[in-house]
Amino acid sequence: RTGDIENVGKTARHGTYFEMLGNFSFGDYFKEDATRWAWEFITEKLELPVDKLYVSVYQDDDEAYDIWTKRRGVAPDHMVRLGKEDNFWEIGSGPCGPCSEIYFDRGPEKGCGRPDCHVGCDCDRYVEFWNLVFTQFNSDGEGHYTPLEHKNIDTGMGLERLACIMQGVDNLFEVDTVQNIMKKICEIAGVTYKQDEKKDVSIRVVTDHIRSTVFMIGDGVVPQNEGRGYVLRRLLRRAARHGRLLGVREPFLYKVADTVIHENESAYPELVQRRDYIVKTIRVEEERFARTIDAGLDQVNSILEKLAAEGIDVEVIDPRTIAPLDKDTIFNSIRKTHRAAVVEESNKTAGIGAELAAMFQEELYDELDGPVARIAALDVPMPYNIAMEHYSIPDVNRICASIRAMMD
């Protein structure tokens, strides 16, 4: 799930890899049976306390609201009506419809503390773990909806989120099937989980990303510069970078891959069959990335020396050595001089600097009134952004010249 990459490790519920449970109906059963079976499973089979459960419906779906309250017995004060952004499933034109989400209340101590904290809040108090989509319309993509002759059901329940609830742990990284992976990372890095929040974020990022990469490679995806191969490369390199933040300088992800395979071999025996290939692919990519970092750092030092000799005051940032949570330090430095050179790999290769680029763009760009350059390799307006290609790093003199030009 690439849309969650930036939140991985920071929250109790986001991950790029997760297992989804669910049930489908194509013209057979609909809202009545889907809600009945869902409620039966979570209250009778899982025995989750009813007073901890909340249900949301699309704001105009009176039918679903009445079924939940009158047929399933959900108290009205545990029902929430939400808008289209939250409770209407639609991707362009085609089948679509309202949905109901089931939440578990983890208690106020897990919340944000705001008096208006409620179902749908971005904090970790109310955890949505099951989404029931009622596909009952066909959209033309222009805002017009016609009822489907045969209405469908599509539900999705996150296994890891459910495991968190059932096992009473704070996040998906602490469920039993993931614990040994995290312990292996801590063993290699020589760190202890829950002693340093910044390190905990990195531990969780590596845990999530190595799970994703093992399964992607096992499914035949290879590191590339585009498409799903680029997603794989980005996850591997992001995991490697967070490994460096934990103090691990040598390739290590391929060792953790063995633990991932072992923890999942009973359900996914194909991982064992492809073990050698998976481990080798990860190790080769790690080693390649390490060479890129070393070459890039050499260039950074050369740039600093040349600019310092010319009396040019520029804050040079290497995003590969900066923890995401240290961004305030970066921002404050840039605010002082409006001069920042982001040493960046091409967005066709890694995406590490792209994370910083997006961060600058969203949070600082409007504040900065200094010159702005557009770098083709990144194609994002950035103050003093320099593109450094993956295999063919630009000449130091050319980089310094571009900095001078931007500062004139």
CSV table of C-alpha atoms in Angstrom, one decimal:
chain,number,residue,atom,x,y,z
A,1,ARG,CA,0.0,0.0,0.0
A,2,THR,CA,2.2,2.8,-1.3
A,3,GLY,CA,-0.1,5.6,-0.1
A,4,ASP,CA,0.8,4.8,3.5
A,5,ILE,CA,4.6,4.9,3.1
A,6,GLU,CA,5.1,8.2,4.8
A,7,ASN,CA,3.0,7.2,7.9
A,8,VAL,CA,4.6,3.8,8.4
A,9,GLY,CA,6.3,3.6,11.8
A,10,LYS,CA,4.7,6.8,13.0
A,11,THR,CA,1.2,5.5,13.8
A,12,ALA,CA,-0.2,2.3,15.3
A,13,ARG,CA,-2.1,1.3,12.2
A,14,HIS,CA,-0.3,2.1,8.9
A,15,GLY,CA,1.8,-0.3,6.9
A,16,THR,CA,2.7,-1.0,3.3
A,17,TYR,CA,2.2,-4.8,3.9
A,18,PHE,CA,-0.9,-6.2,5.4
A,19,GLU,CA,-3.1,-9.3,5.0
A,20,MET,CA,-6.8,-8.7,4.1
A,21,LEU,CA,-9.7,-10.9,5.0
A,22,GLY,CA,-13.1,-10.4,3.5
A,23,ASN,CA,-16.2,-11.8,1.7
A,24,PHE,CA,-17.8,-11.1,-1.6
A,25,SER,CA,-21.2,-11.3,-3.2
A,26,PHE,CA,-22.1,-10.7,-6.8
A,27,GLY,CA,-25.8,-10.4,-7.0
A,28,ASP,CA,-26.5,-12.8,-4.1
A,29,TYR,CA,-26.8,-11.4,-0.6
A,30,PHE,CA,-26.6,-7.7,0.3
A,31,LYS,CA,-26.7,-5.4,3.3
A,32,GLU,CA,-29.0,-7.5,5.5
A,33,ASP,CA,-26.8,-10.6,5.4
A,34,ALA,CA,-23.5,-8.9,5.2
A,35,THR,CA,-24.1,-6.9,8.3
A,36,ARG,CA,-25.6,-9.9,10.1
A,37,TRP,CA,-22.6,-12.1,9.4
A,38,ALA,CA,-20.1,-9.4,10.3
A,39,TRP,CA,-21.8,-8.6,13.6
A,40,GLU,CA,-22.1,-12.3,14.4
A,41,PHE,CA,-18.5,-12.9,13.7
A,42,ILE,CA,-17.1,-10.1,15.8
A,43,THR,CA,-19.5,-10.3,18.8
A,44,GLU,CA,-20.0,-14.1,19.0
A,45,LYS,CA,-17.0,-15.7,17.5
A,46,LEU,CA,-14.3,-13.1,18.5
A,47,GLU,CA,-16.4,-12.0,21.5
A,48,LEU,CA,-15.4,-8.4,21.2
A,49,PRO,CA,-17.3,-6.3,23.7
A,50,VAL,CA,-20.2,-4.5,22.1
A,51,ASP,CA,-19.7,-1.3,24.2
A,52,LYS,CA,-16.3,-0.9,22.4
A,53,LEU,CA,-17.7,-1.2,18.9
A,54,TYR,CA,-18.8,1.7,16.7
A,55,VAL,CA,-20.2,1.7,13.2
A,56,SER,CA,-20.1,4.4,10.5
A,57,VAL,CA,-22.4,4.7,7.5
A,58,TYR,CA,-22.5,7.0,4.5
A,59,GLN,CA,-24.4,10.1,5.5
A,60,ASP,CA,-27.3,9.4,3.1
A,61,ASP,CA,-27.5,5.7,3.6
A,62,ASP,CA,-30.6,5.5,5.8
A,63,GLU,CA,-31.1,1.8,4.8
A,64,ALA,CA,-27.8,0.8,6.3
A,65,TYR,CA,-28.4,3.0,9.4
A,66,ASP,CA,-31.7,1.3,10.1
A,67,ILE,CA,-30.3,-2.2,9.5
A,68,TRP,CA,-27.5,-1.6,12.0
A,69,THR,CA,-29.7,0.0,14.7
A,70,LYS,CA,-33.0,-2.0,14.3
A,71,ARG,CA,-31.7,-5.4,13.1
A,72,ARG,CA,-28.3,-5.7,14.6
A,73,GLY,CA,-29.0,-3.7,17.8
A,74,VAL,CA,-26.2,-1.2,17.6
A,75,ALA,CA,-27.0,1.7,19.9
A,76,PRO,CA,-27.7,5.0,18.1
A,77,ASP,CA,-24.9,6.7,20.1
A,78,HIS,CA,-22.5,4.2,18.6
A,79,MET,CA,-23.5,5.1,15.1
A,80,VAL,CA,-21.7,7.7,13.0
A,81,ARG,CA,-22.7,9.2,9.7
A,82,LEU,CA,-19.7,10.3,7.6
A,83,GLY,CA,-19.4,12.0,4.2
A,84,LYS,CA,-18.4,10.8,0.8
A,85,GLU,CA,-14.7,11.0,1.4
A,86,ASP,CA,-14.9,8.5,4.3
A,87,ASN,CA,-17.8,6.3,3.5
A,88,PHE,CA,-18.4,6.0,-0.2
A,89,TRP,CA,-16.2,3.6,-2.3
A,90,GLU,CA,-15.6,4.9,-5.8
A,91,ILE,CA,-12.7,4.8,-8.3
A,92,GLY,CA,-13.5,6.8,-11.4
A,93,SER,CA,-16.4,5.4,-13.4
A,94,GLY,CA,-18.0,2.0,-12.9
A,95,PRO,CA,-19.5,0.1,-9.9
A,96,CYS,CA,-19.5,2.0,-6.6
A,97,GLY,CA,-21.5,2.5,-3.5
A,98,PRO,CA,-21.7,3.5,0.2
A,99,CYS,CA,-19.9,1.6,2.9
A,100,SER,CA,-20.0,0.9,6.6
A,101,GLU,CA,-16.9,0.7,8.7
A,102,ILE,CA,-16.6,-1.0,12.0
A,103,TYR,CA,-14.4,0.5,14.7
A,104,PHE,CA,-13.0,-0.6,18.0
A,105,ASP,CA,-12.5,1.9,20.8
A,106,ARG,CA,-9.1,1.4,22.4
A,107,GLY,CA,-9.9,3.9,25.1
A,108,PRO,CA,-9.3,7.6,25.8
A,109,GLU,CA,-5.7,6.9,26.9
A,110,LYS,CA,-4.9,6.0,23.3
A,111,GLY,CA,-6.5,9.1,21.9
A,112,CYS,CA,-5.3,12.6,21.0
A,113,GLY,CA,-6.7,14.2,24.1
A,114,ARG,CA,-8.9,16.7,22.2
A,115,PRO,CA,-12.4,17.1,23.5
A,116,ASP,CA,-13.9,16.6,20.0
A,117,CYS,CA,-12.0,13.3,19.5
A,118,HIS,CA,-14.5,10.9,17.8
A,119,VAL,CA,-14.8,8.1,15.3
A,120,GLY,CA,-12.9,9.1,12.2
A,121,CYS,CA,-10.2,11.0,14.1
A,122,ASP,CA,-6.7,10.6,12.9
A,123,CYS,CA,-5.4,9.5,16.3
A,124,ASP,CA,-5.1,5.9,17.4
A,125,ARG,CA,-8.1,5.7,19.7
A,126,TYR,CA,-10.8,4.5,17.2
A,127,VAL,CA,-9.3,1.7,15.0
A,128,GLU,CA,-11.3,0.9,11.9
A,129,PHE,CA,-10.8,-2.8,11.2
A,130,TRP,CA,-13.6,-3.9,8.9
A,131,ASN,CA,-15.1,-2.1,5.9
A,132,LEU,CA,-18.3,-3.3,4.3
A,133,VAL,CA,-18.8,-1.9,0.8
A,134,PHE,CA,-22.3,-1.9,-0.6
A,135,THR,CA,-21.8,-1.8,-4.4
A,136,GLN,CA,-25.2,-0.6,-5.5
A,137,PHE,CA,-24.5,2.1,-8.1
A,138,ASN,CA,-22.8,2.5,-11.5
A,139,SER,CA,-21.0,5.8,-11.9
A,140,ASP,CA,-20.4,7.5,-15.2
A,141,GLY,CA,-17.5,9.4,-13.7
A,142,GLU,CA,-19.3,12.7,-14.0
A,143,GLY,CA,-21.3,12.6,-10.8
A,144,HIS,CA,-24.2,10.6,-12.1
A,145,TYR,CA,-25.2,7.4,-10.4
A,146,THR,CA,-27.6,4.7,-11.6
A,147,PRO,CA,-28.7,1.7,-9.5
A,148,LEU,CA,-27.2,-1.6,-10.4
A,149,GLU,CA,-29.6,-4.4,-11.3
A,150,HIS,CA,-27.5,-6.9,-9.3
A,151,LYS,CA,-26.1,-5.3,-6.1
A,152,ASN,CA,-22.8,-6.6,-4.7
A,153,ILE,CA,-20.9,-6.9,-1.5
A,154,ASP,CA,-17.2,-6.4,-1.0
A,155,THR,CA,-15.8,-6.4,2.5
A,156,GLY,CA,-12.2,-6.1,3.8
A,157,MET,CA,-10.9,-6.7,7.3
A,158,GLY,CA,-7.3,-6.1,8.1
A,159,LEU,CA,-5.8,-9.1,9.8
A,160,GLU,CA,-3.0,-7.2,11.5
A,161,ARG,CA,-5.4,-4.6,12.9
A,162,LEU,CA,-7.7,-7.3,14.2
A,163,ALA,CA,-4.7,-9.1,15.7
A,164,CYS,CA,-3.8,-5.8,17.5
A,165,ILE,CA,-7.3,-5.6,19.0
A,166,MET,CA,-7.4,-9.3,20.0
A,167,GLN,CA,-3.9,-9.4,21.5
A,168,GLY,CA,-4.2,-6.0,23.2
A,169,VAL,CA,-1.0,-4.5,21.7
A,170,ASP,CA,-0.4,-0.9,20.7
A,171,ASN,CA,0.4,-1.4,17.0
A,172,LEU,CA,0.6,-4.0,14.2
A,173,PHE,CA,4.4,-4.4,14.8
A,174,GLU,CA,3.8,-5.9,18.2
A,175,VAL,CA,1.5,-8.8,17.1
A,176,ASP,CA,2.9,-12.2,17.7
A,177,THR,CA,3.7,-13.0,14.0
A,178,VAL,CA,5.7,-9.8,13.6
A,179,GLN,CA,7.5,-9.7,16.9
A,180,ASN,CA,10.4,-12.1,15.9
A,181,ILE,CA,11.1,-10.0,12.8
A,182,MET,CA,11.4,-6.9,14.9
A,183,LYS,CA,13.6,-8.7,17.5
A,184,LYS,CA,16.0,-9.8,14.7
A,185,ILE,CA,16.3,-6.2,13.6
A,186,CYS,CA,17.0,-5.1,17.2
A,187,GLU,CA,19.6,-7.9,17.6
A,188,ILE,CA,21.5,-6.8,14.4
A,189,ALA,CA,21.4,-3.1,15.3
A,190,GLY,CA,22.1,-3.6,19.0
A,191,VAL,CA,19.1,-1.6,20.1
A,192,THR,CA,16.2,-2.2,22.4
A,193,TYR,CA,12.6,-1.4,21.3
A,194,LYS,CA,10.7,1.1,23.4
A,195,GLN,CA,13.7,2.9,24.8
A,196,ASP,CA,14.1,5.7,22.1
A,197,GLU,CA,11.0,6.9,20.1
A,198,LYS,CA,13.1,8.0,17.1
A,199,LYS,CA,14.8,4.6,17.0
A,200,ASP,CA,11.4,2.9,17.5
A,201,VAL,CA,10.1,4.6,14.3
A,202,SER,CA,13.1,3.3,12.3
A,203,ILE,CA,12.7,-0.2,13.8
A,204,ARG,CA,9.0,-0.2,12.7
A,205,VAL,CA,9.8,1.1,9.2
A,206,VAL,CA,12.4,-1.6,8.6
A,207,THR,CA,10.0,-4.3,9.9
A,208,ASP,CA,7.2,-3.2,7.6
A,209,HIS,CA,9.4,-2.6,4.5
A,210,ILE,CA,11.3,-5.9,4.8
A,211,ARG,CA,8.0,-7.8,5.0
A,212,SER,CA,6.7,-6.1,1.9
A,213,THR,CA,9.9,-6.6,-0.1
A,214,VAL,CA,10.2,-10.3,0.7
A,215,PHE,CA,6.7,-10.9,-0.6
A,216,MET,CA,7.1,-8.7,-3.6
A,217,ILE,CA,10.3,-10.4,-4.7
A,218,GLY,CA,8.8,-13.8,-3.9
A,219,ASP,CA,6.0,-12.8,-6.3
A,220,GLY,CA,8.4,-12.0,-9.1
A,221,VAL,CA,8.9,-8.3,-8.7
A,222,VAL,CA,12.5,-7.0,-9.2
A,223,PRO,CA,14.1,-3.7,-8.3
A,224,GLN,CA,13.7,-1.3,-11.3
A,225,ASN,CA,13.4,2.4,-12.0
A,226,GLU,CA,9.7,2.4,-12.8
A,227,GLY,CA,6.3,0.8,-12.0
A,228,ARG,CA,6.1,-1.8,-9.2
A,229,GLY,CA,9.9,-2.4,-9.5
A,230,TYR,CA,10.4,1.3,-8.4
A,231,VAL,CA,8.1,0.8,-5.4
A,232,LEU,CA,10.2,-2.2,-4.4
A,233,ARG,CA,13.5,-0.3,-4.8
A,234,ARG,CA,12.1,2.6,-2.8
A,235,LEU,CA,11.0,0.3,0.0
A,236,LEU,CA,14.4,-1.5,0.1
A,237,ARG,CA,16.4,1.7,0.1
A,238,ARG,CA,14.1,3.4,2.7
A,239,ALA,CA,14.6,0.4,4.9
A,240,ALA,CA,18.4,0.5,4.4
A,241,ARG,CA,18.4,4.2,5.3
A,242,HIS,CA,16.5,3.6,8.5
A,243,GLY,CA,19.0,0.8,9.2
A,244,ARG,CA,21.7,3.5,9.0
A,245,LEU,CA,19.8,5.6,11.5
A,246,LEU,CA,19.9,2.6,13.8
A,247,GLY,CA,23.7,2.5,13.4
A,248,VAL,CA,23.8,-0.4,10.9
A,249,ARG,CA,26.3,0.5,8.2
A,250,GLU,CA,26.7,-2.8,6.4
A,251,PRO,CA,24.0,-4.7,4.4
A,252,PHE,CA,21.7,-6.4,6.8
A,253,LEU,CA,18.2,-6.6,5.3
A,254,TYR,CA,19.0,-9.9,3.6
A,255,LYS,CA,19.6,-11.4,7.1
A,256,VAL,CA,16.2,-10.2,8.3
A,257,ALA,CA,14.6,-11.7,5.1
A,258,ASP,CA,15.4,-15.1,6.5
A,259,THR,CA,13.3,-14.4,9.6
A,260,VAL,CA,10.4,-13.1,7.5
A,261,ILE,CA,10.4,-16.3,5.4
A,262,HIS,CA,10.6,-18.5,8.6
A,263,GLU,CA,7.7,-16.6,10.2
A,264,ASN,CA,5.5,-17.1,7.1
A,265,GLU,CA,6.5,-20.4,5.8
A,266,SER,CA,3.5,-22.4,7.0
A,267,ALA,CA,1.0,-20.1,5.2
A,268,TYR,CA,3.3,-19.2,2.3
A,269,PRO,CA,5.6,-22.3,1.5
A,270,GLU,CA,6.6,-20.7,-1.8
A,271,LEU,CA,8.8,-18.3,0.1
A,272,VAL,CA,10.9,-21.2,1.3
A,273,GLN,CA,11.2,-22.5,-2.3
A,274,ARG,CA,12.4,-19.1,-3.5
A,275,ARG,CA,14.5,-18.2,-0.4
A,276,ASP,CA,17.9,-18.1,-2.1
A,277,TYR,CA,16.7,-15.9,-4.9
A,278,ILE,CA,14.9,-13.5,-2.5
A,279,VAL,CA,17.9,-13.2,-0.2
A,280,LYS,CA,20.3,-12.7,-3.1
A,281,THR,CA,18.1,-10.0,-4.7
A,282,ILE,CA,17.9,-8.0,-1.4
A,283,ARG,CA,21.6,-8.3,-0.7
A,284,VAL,CA,22.6,-7.1,-4.2
A,285,GLU,CA,20.3,-4.1,-4.0
A,286,GLU,CA,21.6,-3.2,-0.5
A,287,GLU,CA,25.2,-3.4,-1.7
A,288,ARG,CA,24.4,-1.2,-4.7
A,289,PHE,CA,22.7,1.4,-2.5
A,290,ALA,CA,25.7,1.4,-0.1
A,291,ARG,CA,28.0,2.2,-3.0
A,292,THR,CA,25.7,5.0,-4.1
A,293,ILE,CA,25.7,6.5,-0.6
A,294,ASP,CA,29.5,6.4,-0.4
A,295,ALA,CA,30.0,8.0,-3.8
A,296,GLY,CA,27.4,10.7,-3.0
A,297,LEU,CA,29.0,11.6,0.3
A,298,ASP,CA,32.3,12.0,-1.4
A,299,GLN,CA,30.7,14.5,-3.8
A,300,VAL,CA,29.0,16.3,-0.9
A,301,ASN,CA,32.4,16.9,0.7
A,302,SER,CA,33.9,18.1,-2.5
A,303,ILE,CA,30.9,20.5,-3.1
A,304,LEU,CA,31.3,21.9,0.5
A,305,GLU,CA,35.0,22.5,0.1
A,306,LYS,CA,34.7,24.3,-3.2
A,307,LEU,CA,31.8,26.5,-2.0
A,308,ALA,CA,33.5,27.3,1.3
A,309,ALA,CA,36.6,28.4,-0.6
A,310,GLU,CA,34.5,30.8,-2.6
A,311,GLY,CA,32.8,32.2,0.5
A,312,ILE,CA,29.3,30.9,-0.5
A,313,ASP,CA,27.2,30.1,2.6
A,314,VAL,CA,25.0,27.1,1.7
A,315,GLU,CA,23.4,24.5,3.9
A,316,VAL,CA,24.0,21.2,2.1
A,317,ILE,CA,21.6,18.5,3.1
A,318,ASP,CA,22.1,14.8,2.4
A,319,PRO,CA,18.7,13.2,2.9
A,320,ARG,CA,20.2,9.8,3.3
A,321,THR,CA,21.7,10.6,6.6
A,322,ILE,CA,18.8,12.6,8.2
A,323,ALA,CA,16.0,11.0,10.2
A,324,PRO,CA,12.5,12.1,9.1
A,325,LEU,CA,11.7,13.2,12.6
A,326,ASP,CA,14.7,15.7,12.5
A,327,LYS,CA,13.0,17.8,9.9
A,328,ASP,CA,12.6,20.8,12.3
A,329,THR,CA,16.4,21.1,12.5
A,330,ILE,CA,16.5,21.2,8.7
A,331,PHE,CA,13.7,23.7,8.3
A,332,ASN,CA,15.1,26.1,10.9
A,333,SER,CA,18.5,26.1,9.1
A,334,ILE,CA,16.8,26.8,5.8
A,335,ARG,CA,14.7,29.6,7.3
A,336,LYS,CA,17.8,31.4,8.4
A,337,THR,CA,19.5,31.6,5.1
A,338,HIS,CA,17.0,30.5,2.5
A,339,ARG,CA,19.9,28.6,1.0
A,340,ALA,CA,19.6,24.8,1.0
A,341,ALA,CA,21.2,22.3,-1.4
A,342,VAL,CA,19.3,19.0,-1.3
A,343,VAL,CA,21.7,16.4,-2.6
A,344,GLU,CA,19.3,14.3,-4.5
A,345,GLU,CA,19.3,11.1,-6.5
A,346,SER,CA,17.2,11.0,-9.6
A,347,ASN,CA,13.5,10.3,-8.9
A,348,LYS,CA,13.9,7.4,-11.3
A,349,THR,CA,16.2,5.5,-9.0
A,350,ALA,CA,15.5,5.8,-5.3
A,351,GLY,CA,13.0,8.4,-4.1
A,352,ILE,CA,14.9,9.2,-0.9
A,353,GLY,CA,15.3,12.9,-1.7
A,354,ALA,CA,11.8,12.9,-3.1
A,355,GLU,CA,10.5,12.4,0.4
A,356,LEU,CA,12.3,15.5,1.6
A,357,ALA,CA,11.3,17.3,-1.6
A,358,ALA,CA,7.6,16.6,-0.9
A,359,MET,CA,8.1,17.7,2.7
A,360,PHE,CA,9.7,21.0,1.7
A,361,GLN,CA,7.1,21.6,-1.0
A,362,GLU,CA,4.2,21.1,1.5
A,363,GLU,CA,5.6,22.8,4.6
A,364,LEU,CA,8.2,25.4,3.6
A,365,TYR,CA,7.8,26.4,0.0
A,366,ASP,CA,5.2,29.1,0.7
A,367,GLU,CA,7.5,30.6,3.4
A,368,LEU,CA,10.6,31.0,1.2
A,369,ASP,CA,10.8,34.1,-0.8
A,370,GLY,CA,14.3,33.4,-2.2
A,371,PRO,CA,15.1,32.1,-5.7
A,372,VAL,CA,13.5,28.8,-6.7
A,373,ALA,CA,14.8,26.4,-9.3
A,374,ARG,CA,13.0,23.6,-11.1
A,375,ILE,CA,15.2,20.5,-11.6
A,376,ALA,CA,14.2,18.2,-14.4
A,377,ALA,CA,15.2,15.0,-12.6
A,378,LEU,CA,12.8,15.7,-9.8
A,379,ASP,CA,10.4,18.1,-11.4
A,380,VAL,CA,9.3,19.7,-8.1
A,381,PRO,CA,10.0,23.4,-7.5
A,382,MET,CA,12.6,23.4,-4.7
A,383,PRO,CA,14.9,26.0,-3.2
A,384,TYR,CA,18.5,25.2,-4.4
A,385,ASN,CA,17.7,21.6,-5.3
A,386,ILE,CA,20.6,19.7,-7.0
A,387,ALA,CA,20.0,16.4,-8.8
A,388,MET,CA,22.6,13.7,-8.4
A,389,GLU,CA,22.1,10.7,-10.7
A,390,HIS,CA,22.4,7.2,-9.4
A,391,TYR,CA,25.2,5.8,-11.5
A,392,SER,CA,26.4,8.9,-13.3
A,393,ILE,CA,26.9,11.6,-10.7
A,394,PRO,CA,27.2,15.1,-12.2
A,395,ASP,CA,30.6,16.8,-12.1
A,396,VAL,CA,31.3,18.8,-8.9
A,397,ASN,CA,32.1,21.9,-10.9
A,398,ARG,CA,28.8,21.7,-12.7
A,399,ILE,CA,26.9,21.4,-9.4
A,400,CYS,CA,28.7,24.3,-7.9
A,401,ALA,CA,27.9,26.3,-11.0
A,402,SER,CA,24.2,25.6,-10.7
A,403,ILE,CA,24.3,26.8,-7.1
A,404,ARG,CA,26.0,30.0,-8.1
A,405,ALA,CA,23.5,30.6,-10.8
A,406,MET,CA,20.6,30.1,-8.4
A,407,MET,CA,22.1,32.5,-5.9
A,408,ASP,CA,22.8,35.4,-8.3
